[in-house]
XYZ file of C-alpha atoms in Angstrom:
488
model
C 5.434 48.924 113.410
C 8.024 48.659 110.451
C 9.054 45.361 109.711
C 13.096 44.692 109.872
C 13.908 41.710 107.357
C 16.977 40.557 107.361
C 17.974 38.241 103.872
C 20.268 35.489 103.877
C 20.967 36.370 99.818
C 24.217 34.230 99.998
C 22.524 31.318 101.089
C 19.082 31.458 98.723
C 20.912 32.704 95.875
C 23.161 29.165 95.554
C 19.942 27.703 94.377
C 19.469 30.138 91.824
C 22.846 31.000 90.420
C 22.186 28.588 87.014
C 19.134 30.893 86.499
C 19.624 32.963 83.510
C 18.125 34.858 80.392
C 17.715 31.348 78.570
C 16.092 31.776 75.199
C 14.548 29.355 73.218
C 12.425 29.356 69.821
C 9.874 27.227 69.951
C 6.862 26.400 67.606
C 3.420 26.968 68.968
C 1.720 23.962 70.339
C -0.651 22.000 68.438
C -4.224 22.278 68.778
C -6.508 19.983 67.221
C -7.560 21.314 63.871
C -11.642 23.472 63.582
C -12.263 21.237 61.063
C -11.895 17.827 63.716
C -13.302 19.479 66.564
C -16.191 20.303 64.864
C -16.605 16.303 63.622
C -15.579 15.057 67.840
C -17.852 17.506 69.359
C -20.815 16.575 67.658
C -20.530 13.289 69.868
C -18.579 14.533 72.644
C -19.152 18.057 73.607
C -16.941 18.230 76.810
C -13.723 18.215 73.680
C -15.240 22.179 73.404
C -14.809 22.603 76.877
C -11.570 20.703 77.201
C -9.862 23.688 74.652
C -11.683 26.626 76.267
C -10.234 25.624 79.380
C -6.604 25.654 77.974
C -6.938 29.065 76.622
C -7.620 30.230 80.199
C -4.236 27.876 81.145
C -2.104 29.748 79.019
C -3.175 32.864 81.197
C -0.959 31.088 84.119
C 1.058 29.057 82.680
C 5.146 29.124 82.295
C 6.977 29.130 78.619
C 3.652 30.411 76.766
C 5.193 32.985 75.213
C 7.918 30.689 73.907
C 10.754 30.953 76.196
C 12.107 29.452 78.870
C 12.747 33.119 80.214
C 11.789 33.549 84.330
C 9.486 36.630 83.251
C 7.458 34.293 80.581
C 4.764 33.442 82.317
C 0.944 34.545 81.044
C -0.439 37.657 81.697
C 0.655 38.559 84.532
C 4.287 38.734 83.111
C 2.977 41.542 80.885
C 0.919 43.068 83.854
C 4.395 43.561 85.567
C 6.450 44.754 81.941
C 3.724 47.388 81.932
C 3.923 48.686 85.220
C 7.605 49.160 85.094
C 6.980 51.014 81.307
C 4.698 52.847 82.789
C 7.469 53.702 85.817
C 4.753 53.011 88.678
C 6.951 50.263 89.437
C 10.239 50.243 90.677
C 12.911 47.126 90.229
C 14.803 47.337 93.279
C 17.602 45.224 92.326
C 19.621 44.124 89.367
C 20.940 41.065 90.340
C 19.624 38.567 88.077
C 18.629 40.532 85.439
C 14.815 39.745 84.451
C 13.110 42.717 83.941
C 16.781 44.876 83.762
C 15.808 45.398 79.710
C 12.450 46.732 80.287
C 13.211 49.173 83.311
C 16.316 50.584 81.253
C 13.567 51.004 78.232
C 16.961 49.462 75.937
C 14.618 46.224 75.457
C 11.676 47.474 73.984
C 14.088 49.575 70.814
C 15.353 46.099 70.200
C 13.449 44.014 68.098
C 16.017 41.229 68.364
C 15.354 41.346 72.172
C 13.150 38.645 73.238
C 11.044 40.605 75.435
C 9.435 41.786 72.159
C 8.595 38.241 71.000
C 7.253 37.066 74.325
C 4.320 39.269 74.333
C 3.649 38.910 70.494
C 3.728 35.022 71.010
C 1.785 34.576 74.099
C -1.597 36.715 72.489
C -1.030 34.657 68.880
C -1.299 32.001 70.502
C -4.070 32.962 72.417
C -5.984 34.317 69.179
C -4.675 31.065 67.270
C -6.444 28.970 70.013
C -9.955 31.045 69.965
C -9.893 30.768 66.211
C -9.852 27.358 66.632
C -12.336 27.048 68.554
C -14.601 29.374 66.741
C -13.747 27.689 63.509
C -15.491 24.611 64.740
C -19.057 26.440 65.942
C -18.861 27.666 62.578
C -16.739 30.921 62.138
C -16.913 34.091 62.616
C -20.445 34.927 61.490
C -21.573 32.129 63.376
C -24.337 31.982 66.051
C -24.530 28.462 67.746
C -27.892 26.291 67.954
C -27.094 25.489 71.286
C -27.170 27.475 74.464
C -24.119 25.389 75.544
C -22.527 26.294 71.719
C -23.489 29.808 72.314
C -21.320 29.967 75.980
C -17.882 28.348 74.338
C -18.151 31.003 71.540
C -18.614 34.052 73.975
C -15.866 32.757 76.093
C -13.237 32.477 72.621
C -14.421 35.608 70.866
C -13.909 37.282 74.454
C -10.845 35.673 74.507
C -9.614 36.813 71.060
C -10.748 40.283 71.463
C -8.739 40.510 75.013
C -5.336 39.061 72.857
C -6.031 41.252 70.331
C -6.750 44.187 72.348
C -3.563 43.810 74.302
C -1.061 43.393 71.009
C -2.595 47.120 69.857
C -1.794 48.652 73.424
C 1.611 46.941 73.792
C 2.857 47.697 69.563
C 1.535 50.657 69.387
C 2.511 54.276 70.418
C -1.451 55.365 70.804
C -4.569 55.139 69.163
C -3.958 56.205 65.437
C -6.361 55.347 63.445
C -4.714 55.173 60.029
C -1.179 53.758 61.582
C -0.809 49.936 60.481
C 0.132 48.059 63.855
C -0.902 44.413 63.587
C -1.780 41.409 61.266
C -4.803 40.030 61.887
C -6.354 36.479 61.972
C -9.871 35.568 62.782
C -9.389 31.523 61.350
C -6.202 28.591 61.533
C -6.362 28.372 57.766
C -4.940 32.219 56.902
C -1.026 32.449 55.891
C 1.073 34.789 56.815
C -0.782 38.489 56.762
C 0.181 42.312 56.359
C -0.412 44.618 59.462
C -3.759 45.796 59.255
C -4.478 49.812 60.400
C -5.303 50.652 63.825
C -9.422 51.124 63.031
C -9.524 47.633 61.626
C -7.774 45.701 64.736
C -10.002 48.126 66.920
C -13.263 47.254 65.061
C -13.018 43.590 65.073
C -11.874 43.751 68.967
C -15.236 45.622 69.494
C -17.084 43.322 67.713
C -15.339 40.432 69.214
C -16.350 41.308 72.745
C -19.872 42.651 71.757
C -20.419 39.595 70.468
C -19.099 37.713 73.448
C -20.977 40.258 75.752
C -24.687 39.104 73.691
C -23.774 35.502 73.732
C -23.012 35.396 77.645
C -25.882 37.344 78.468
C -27.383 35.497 81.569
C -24.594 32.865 82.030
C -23.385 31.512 85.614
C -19.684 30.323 85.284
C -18.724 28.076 87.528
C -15.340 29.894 88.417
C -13.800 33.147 87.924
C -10.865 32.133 85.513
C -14.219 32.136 83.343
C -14.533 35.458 81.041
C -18.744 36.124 81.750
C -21.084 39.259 80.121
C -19.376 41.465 82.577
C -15.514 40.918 82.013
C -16.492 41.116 78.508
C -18.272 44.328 79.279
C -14.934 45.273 81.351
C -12.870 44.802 78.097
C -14.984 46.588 76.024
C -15.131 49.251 77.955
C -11.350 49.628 78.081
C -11.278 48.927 74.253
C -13.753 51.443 73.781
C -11.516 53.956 76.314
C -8.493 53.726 74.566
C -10.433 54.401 71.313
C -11.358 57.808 73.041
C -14.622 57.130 72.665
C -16.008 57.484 76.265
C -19.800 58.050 75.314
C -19.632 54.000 75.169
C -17.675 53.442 77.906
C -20.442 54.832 80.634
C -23.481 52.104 80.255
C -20.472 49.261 79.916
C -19.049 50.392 83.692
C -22.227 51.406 84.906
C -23.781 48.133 84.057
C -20.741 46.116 86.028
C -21.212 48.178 89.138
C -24.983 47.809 88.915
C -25.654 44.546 88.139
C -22.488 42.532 87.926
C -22.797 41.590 91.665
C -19.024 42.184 93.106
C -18.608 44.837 95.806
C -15.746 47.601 96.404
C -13.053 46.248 98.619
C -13.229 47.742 101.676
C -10.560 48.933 103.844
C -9.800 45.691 105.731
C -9.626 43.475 102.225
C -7.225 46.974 100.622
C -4.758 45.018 103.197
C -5.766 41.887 103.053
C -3.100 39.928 100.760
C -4.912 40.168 97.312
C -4.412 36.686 97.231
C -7.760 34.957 96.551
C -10.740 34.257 94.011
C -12.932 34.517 96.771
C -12.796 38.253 96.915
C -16.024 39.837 96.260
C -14.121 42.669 94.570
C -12.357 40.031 91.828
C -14.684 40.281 88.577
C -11.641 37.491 86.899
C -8.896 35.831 88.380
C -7.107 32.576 88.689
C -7.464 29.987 91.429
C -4.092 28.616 92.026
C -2.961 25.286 93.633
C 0.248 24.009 94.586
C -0.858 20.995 91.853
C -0.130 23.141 88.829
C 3.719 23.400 90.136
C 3.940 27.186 89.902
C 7.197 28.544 91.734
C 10.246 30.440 90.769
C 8.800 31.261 87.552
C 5.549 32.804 88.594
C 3.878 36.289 89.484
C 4.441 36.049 93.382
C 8.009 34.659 92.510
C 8.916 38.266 90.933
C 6.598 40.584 93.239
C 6.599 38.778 96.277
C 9.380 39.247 99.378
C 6.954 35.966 100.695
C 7.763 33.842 98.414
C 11.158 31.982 97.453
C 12.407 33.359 94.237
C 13.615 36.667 93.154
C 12.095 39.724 95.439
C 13.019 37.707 97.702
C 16.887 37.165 97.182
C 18.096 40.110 95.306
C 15.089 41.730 92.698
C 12.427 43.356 94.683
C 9.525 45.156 93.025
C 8.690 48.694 94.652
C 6.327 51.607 94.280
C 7.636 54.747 92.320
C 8.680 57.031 95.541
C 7.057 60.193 93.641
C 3.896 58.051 93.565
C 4.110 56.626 97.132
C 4.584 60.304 98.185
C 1.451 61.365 96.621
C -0.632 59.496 98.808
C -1.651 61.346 101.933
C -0.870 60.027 105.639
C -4.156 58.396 106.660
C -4.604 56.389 102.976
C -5.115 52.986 103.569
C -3.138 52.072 100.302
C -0.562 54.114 101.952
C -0.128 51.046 104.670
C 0.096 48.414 101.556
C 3.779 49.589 101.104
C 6.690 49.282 104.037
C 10.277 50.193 103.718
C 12.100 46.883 104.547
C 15.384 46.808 106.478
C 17.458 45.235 103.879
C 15.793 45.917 100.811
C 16.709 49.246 99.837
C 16.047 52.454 102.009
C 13.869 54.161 99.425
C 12.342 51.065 98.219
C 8.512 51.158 99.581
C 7.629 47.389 98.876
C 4.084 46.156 98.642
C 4.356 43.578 101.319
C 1.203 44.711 103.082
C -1.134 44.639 99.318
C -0.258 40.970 98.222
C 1.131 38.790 100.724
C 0.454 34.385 100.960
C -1.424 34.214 104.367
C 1.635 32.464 106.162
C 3.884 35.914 105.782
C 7.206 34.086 106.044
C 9.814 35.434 104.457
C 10.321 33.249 101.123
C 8.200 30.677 102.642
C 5.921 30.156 99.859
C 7.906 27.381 97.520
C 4.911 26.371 95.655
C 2.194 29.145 94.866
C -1.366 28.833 95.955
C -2.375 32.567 96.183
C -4.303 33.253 93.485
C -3.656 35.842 90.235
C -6.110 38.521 89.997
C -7.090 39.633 86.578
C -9.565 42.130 86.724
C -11.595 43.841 89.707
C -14.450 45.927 89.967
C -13.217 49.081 91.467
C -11.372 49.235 88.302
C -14.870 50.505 86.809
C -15.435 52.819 89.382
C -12.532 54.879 88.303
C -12.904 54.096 84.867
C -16.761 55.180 84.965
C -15.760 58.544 87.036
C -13.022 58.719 84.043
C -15.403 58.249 81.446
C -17.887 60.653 82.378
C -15.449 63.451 83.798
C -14.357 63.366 80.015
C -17.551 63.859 78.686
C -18.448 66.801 80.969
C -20.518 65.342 82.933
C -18.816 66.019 86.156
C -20.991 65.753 88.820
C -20.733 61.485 87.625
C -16.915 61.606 88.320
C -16.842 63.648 91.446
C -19.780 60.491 92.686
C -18.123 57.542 91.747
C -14.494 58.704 92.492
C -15.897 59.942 96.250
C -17.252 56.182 95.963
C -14.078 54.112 95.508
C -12.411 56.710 98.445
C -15.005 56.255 100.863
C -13.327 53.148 102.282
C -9.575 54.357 101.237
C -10.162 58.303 102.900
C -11.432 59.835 105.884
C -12.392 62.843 104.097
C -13.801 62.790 100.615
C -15.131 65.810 100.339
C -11.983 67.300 98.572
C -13.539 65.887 95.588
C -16.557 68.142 94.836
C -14.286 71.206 94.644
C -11.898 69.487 91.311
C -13.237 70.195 88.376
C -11.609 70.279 84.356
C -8.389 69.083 84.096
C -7.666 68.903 87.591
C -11.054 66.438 88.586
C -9.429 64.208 85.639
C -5.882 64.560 87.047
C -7.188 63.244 90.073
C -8.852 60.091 89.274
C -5.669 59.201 86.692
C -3.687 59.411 89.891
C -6.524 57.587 92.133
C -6.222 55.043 89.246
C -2.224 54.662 89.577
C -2.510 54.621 93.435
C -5.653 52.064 93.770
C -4.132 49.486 91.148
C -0.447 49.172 91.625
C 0.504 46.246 90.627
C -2.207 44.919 88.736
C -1.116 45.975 85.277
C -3.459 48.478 84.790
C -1.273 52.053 84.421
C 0.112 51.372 81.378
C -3.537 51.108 79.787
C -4.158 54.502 81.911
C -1.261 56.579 80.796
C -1.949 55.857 77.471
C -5.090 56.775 77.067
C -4.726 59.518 79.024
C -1.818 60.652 76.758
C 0.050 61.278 79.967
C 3.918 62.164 80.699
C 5.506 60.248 83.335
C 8.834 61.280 85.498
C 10.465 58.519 87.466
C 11.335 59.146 91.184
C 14.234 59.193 92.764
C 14.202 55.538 93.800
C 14.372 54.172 90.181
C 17.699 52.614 89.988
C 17.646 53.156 86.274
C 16.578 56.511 84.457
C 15.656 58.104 87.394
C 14.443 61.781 87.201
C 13.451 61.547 83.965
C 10.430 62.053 81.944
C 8.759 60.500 78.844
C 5.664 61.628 77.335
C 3.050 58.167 76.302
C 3.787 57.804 72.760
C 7.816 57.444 73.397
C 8.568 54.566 71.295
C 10.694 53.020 74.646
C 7.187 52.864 76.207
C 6.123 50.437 73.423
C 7.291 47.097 72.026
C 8.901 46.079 68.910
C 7.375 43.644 66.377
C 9.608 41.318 67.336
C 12.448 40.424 64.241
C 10.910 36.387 64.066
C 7.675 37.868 62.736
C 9.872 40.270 60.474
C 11.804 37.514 59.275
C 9.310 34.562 58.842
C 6.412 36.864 57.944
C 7.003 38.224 54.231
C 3.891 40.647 53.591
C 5.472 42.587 56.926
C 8.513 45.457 56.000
């Protein structure tokens, strides 16, 4: 049965009608320096701990990329500015205006706009943290005595390699080797630097996170907001993807599915809310409580008709219709997405993929459903990816059947694709299997796809843009221009 949702918008919007596109510059917090957490740990280790753990908190946390902006907060802010670049996802409303920049593709040719400098803040900051913390096990070249030593410096050079890895998929229009696209920093003490060319940010994010992958070899964390060896191995391998270089990419995936210990989910869990850490499918993720005051400003604010803020009264987040249509009747992702009576009559909302368990319309105030960073049927798809693009086919046409089994009744279809129609078909498995989780931008891109928008975009519909438009790419924003001299 169809659910019919009624919204009182008049009556939940008077809470919200001071919320605006607020903008504030604000200097990066202070950390304390390599040098004096080198001196304090010596005596009290748990300080090393203490600043790994906020690295992970600026993952979640509001006003990290330096605004007081309703779409600035952590990663999952940029998980949902991709999808929409990438035109998977649909806003369904304009009425407050987050988001209205990056669907119209007008913010990203702006390098005065803030959603340029949000991004570029929130990774520098993350990279400016990690450097501090490698600084004081010693720098760069660095291997720590200690097995404890050893653990914080996976967990910061994994860390560093992720921020850097985003910033070269986000401000840049592809993998160009040559092209100049970032300045990079791997201590606190460097001023202000040039951008650096693509192979150089690309070879110290590989040997970031093959460093982090040696040095977290055979580590249990104790949660999953925790990067281990295999979400490492999970950035790598997309690092290595984007590179083109898929011949590295296939012992990286096959490892995770082998060894890493997390299992497929499985029909029932496809419609089970994506909502907690406890998924056997979640390789990294964030265990949310109402104590860290997430609301409004939050992931499940913007995505989620369940919760009280903007889906909810006005700015609902919907599946592309060309890309809902794709999916064949008997799909279980086809049952994630429901046109809601009062929502838009082409809008197929994800109310049946992430959903808090209580299923109230707007009755989550305070969020306790959990963020999911990474899962492992990513891999799957990535692996089939990586080896259909290497010619090994009969690979892809295994692992692709293997993320369908529990999504299809019939898999078979996929031993007959072969070329450029077998990779087709796992780009588009990949679209359709991780809506919503950030993870089409990295595909189209690498996959030097074009997209058209359906018919449901309220903005730009109809149209098509091939990967390396610069609208599908941000600005360096005009701050770093400005306070940055070796940058043009």
């Amino acid at each position: 049965m169809k659910f019919k949702y009624y919204i009182g918008v008049a009556l939940a919007a008077v809470t919200m009608v001071g919320c605006s596109e607020e903008f504030l510059e604000s200097e990066p917090t202070e950390f304390v320096s390599s040098t004096q957490l080198a001196e304090y740990s010596e005596d009290n280790p748990a300080l090393q701990a203490g600043n790994v753990s906020g690295i992970y908190a600026l993952m979640y946390e509001p006003e990290t990329g330096g605004t007081t902006g309703h779409d600035d907060y952590g990663q999952k802010g940029y998980d949902v500015y991709s999808d929409m670049l990438s035109s998977d996802m649909v806003l369904g409303g304009l009425t407050y205006g987050w988001y209205s920049g990056i669907a119209r593709m007008t913010a990203t040719i702006d390098n005065t706009d803030n959603r340029n400098y949000i991004p570029w803040r929130y990774y520098y900051r993350i990279i400016f943290s990690a450097n501090n913390v490698i600084g004081s096990l010693g720098g760069n070249d660095a291997v720590p005595e200690t097995e404890e030593g050893r653990i914080y410096m996976g967990q910061a050079k994994a860390m560093r390699g992720y921020a850097y890895f985003y910033l070269a998929q986000f401000y840049s229009e592809g993998y160009n080797p040559s092209t100049p696209i970032l300045p990079i920093y791997t201590d606190t003490q460097t001023n202000a630097q040039p951008l650096s060319p693509t192979s150089d940010v690309y070879d110290l994010i590989v040997s970031d996170l093959t460093d982090a992958v040696d040095l977290l070899d055979g580590w249990n964390r104790s949660g999953k907001e925790q990067v281990n060896k295999y979400v490492a191995e999970g950035l790598l391998a997309y690092a290595y993807a984007a590179m083109g270089d898929y011949a590295s990419v296939l012992p990286l995936t096959e490892d995770i599915i082998n060894n890493g210990g997390f299992v497929l989910t499985n029909a029932e869990q496809a419609l089970g809310g994506f909502n907690t850490v406890t998924s056997p499918g979640w390789m990294w993720g964030m265990d949310l409580t109402e104590n860290q005051g997430l609301n409004l400003v939050s992931w499940w604010g913007q995505m989620d008709i369940f919760t009280y803020s903007y889906a909810y009264v006005g700015d609902p987040k919907a599946i592309d219709l060309g890309l809902y249509n794709s999916i064949p009747d008997g799909d279980v992702r086809k049952d994630q997405f429901e046109i809601v009576e009062g929502f838009g009559a082409n809008m197929p909302l994800p109310i049946n993929k992430f959903y808090p368990e209580e299923r109230e319309l707007g009755g989550q105030r305070y969020i306790s459903t959990d963020y999911v960073y990474m899962r492992v049927a990513e891999f799957y798809l990535l692996h089939a990816e990586a080896a259909a693009k290497t010619g090994d086919e009969a690979t892809a046409q295994q692992y692709l059947a293997m993320l369908l089994e529990e999504r299809v009744d019939d898999t078979s279809y996929v031993n007959g694709l072969s070329g450029q129609a077998l990779e087709n078909e796992i780009y588009l498995q990949t679209r359709v299997e991780l809506w919503g989780e950030g993870k089409s931008y990295l595909a189209m891109k690498r996959n030097e796809a074009t997209i058209t928008r359906g018919s449901n975009h309220l903005l730009l519909a109809g149209e098509s843009f091939n990967y390396n438009d610069e609208r599908l790419s941000f600005e360096i924003p005009n701050s770093e221009i400005q306070n940055n001299p070796n940058i043009d």
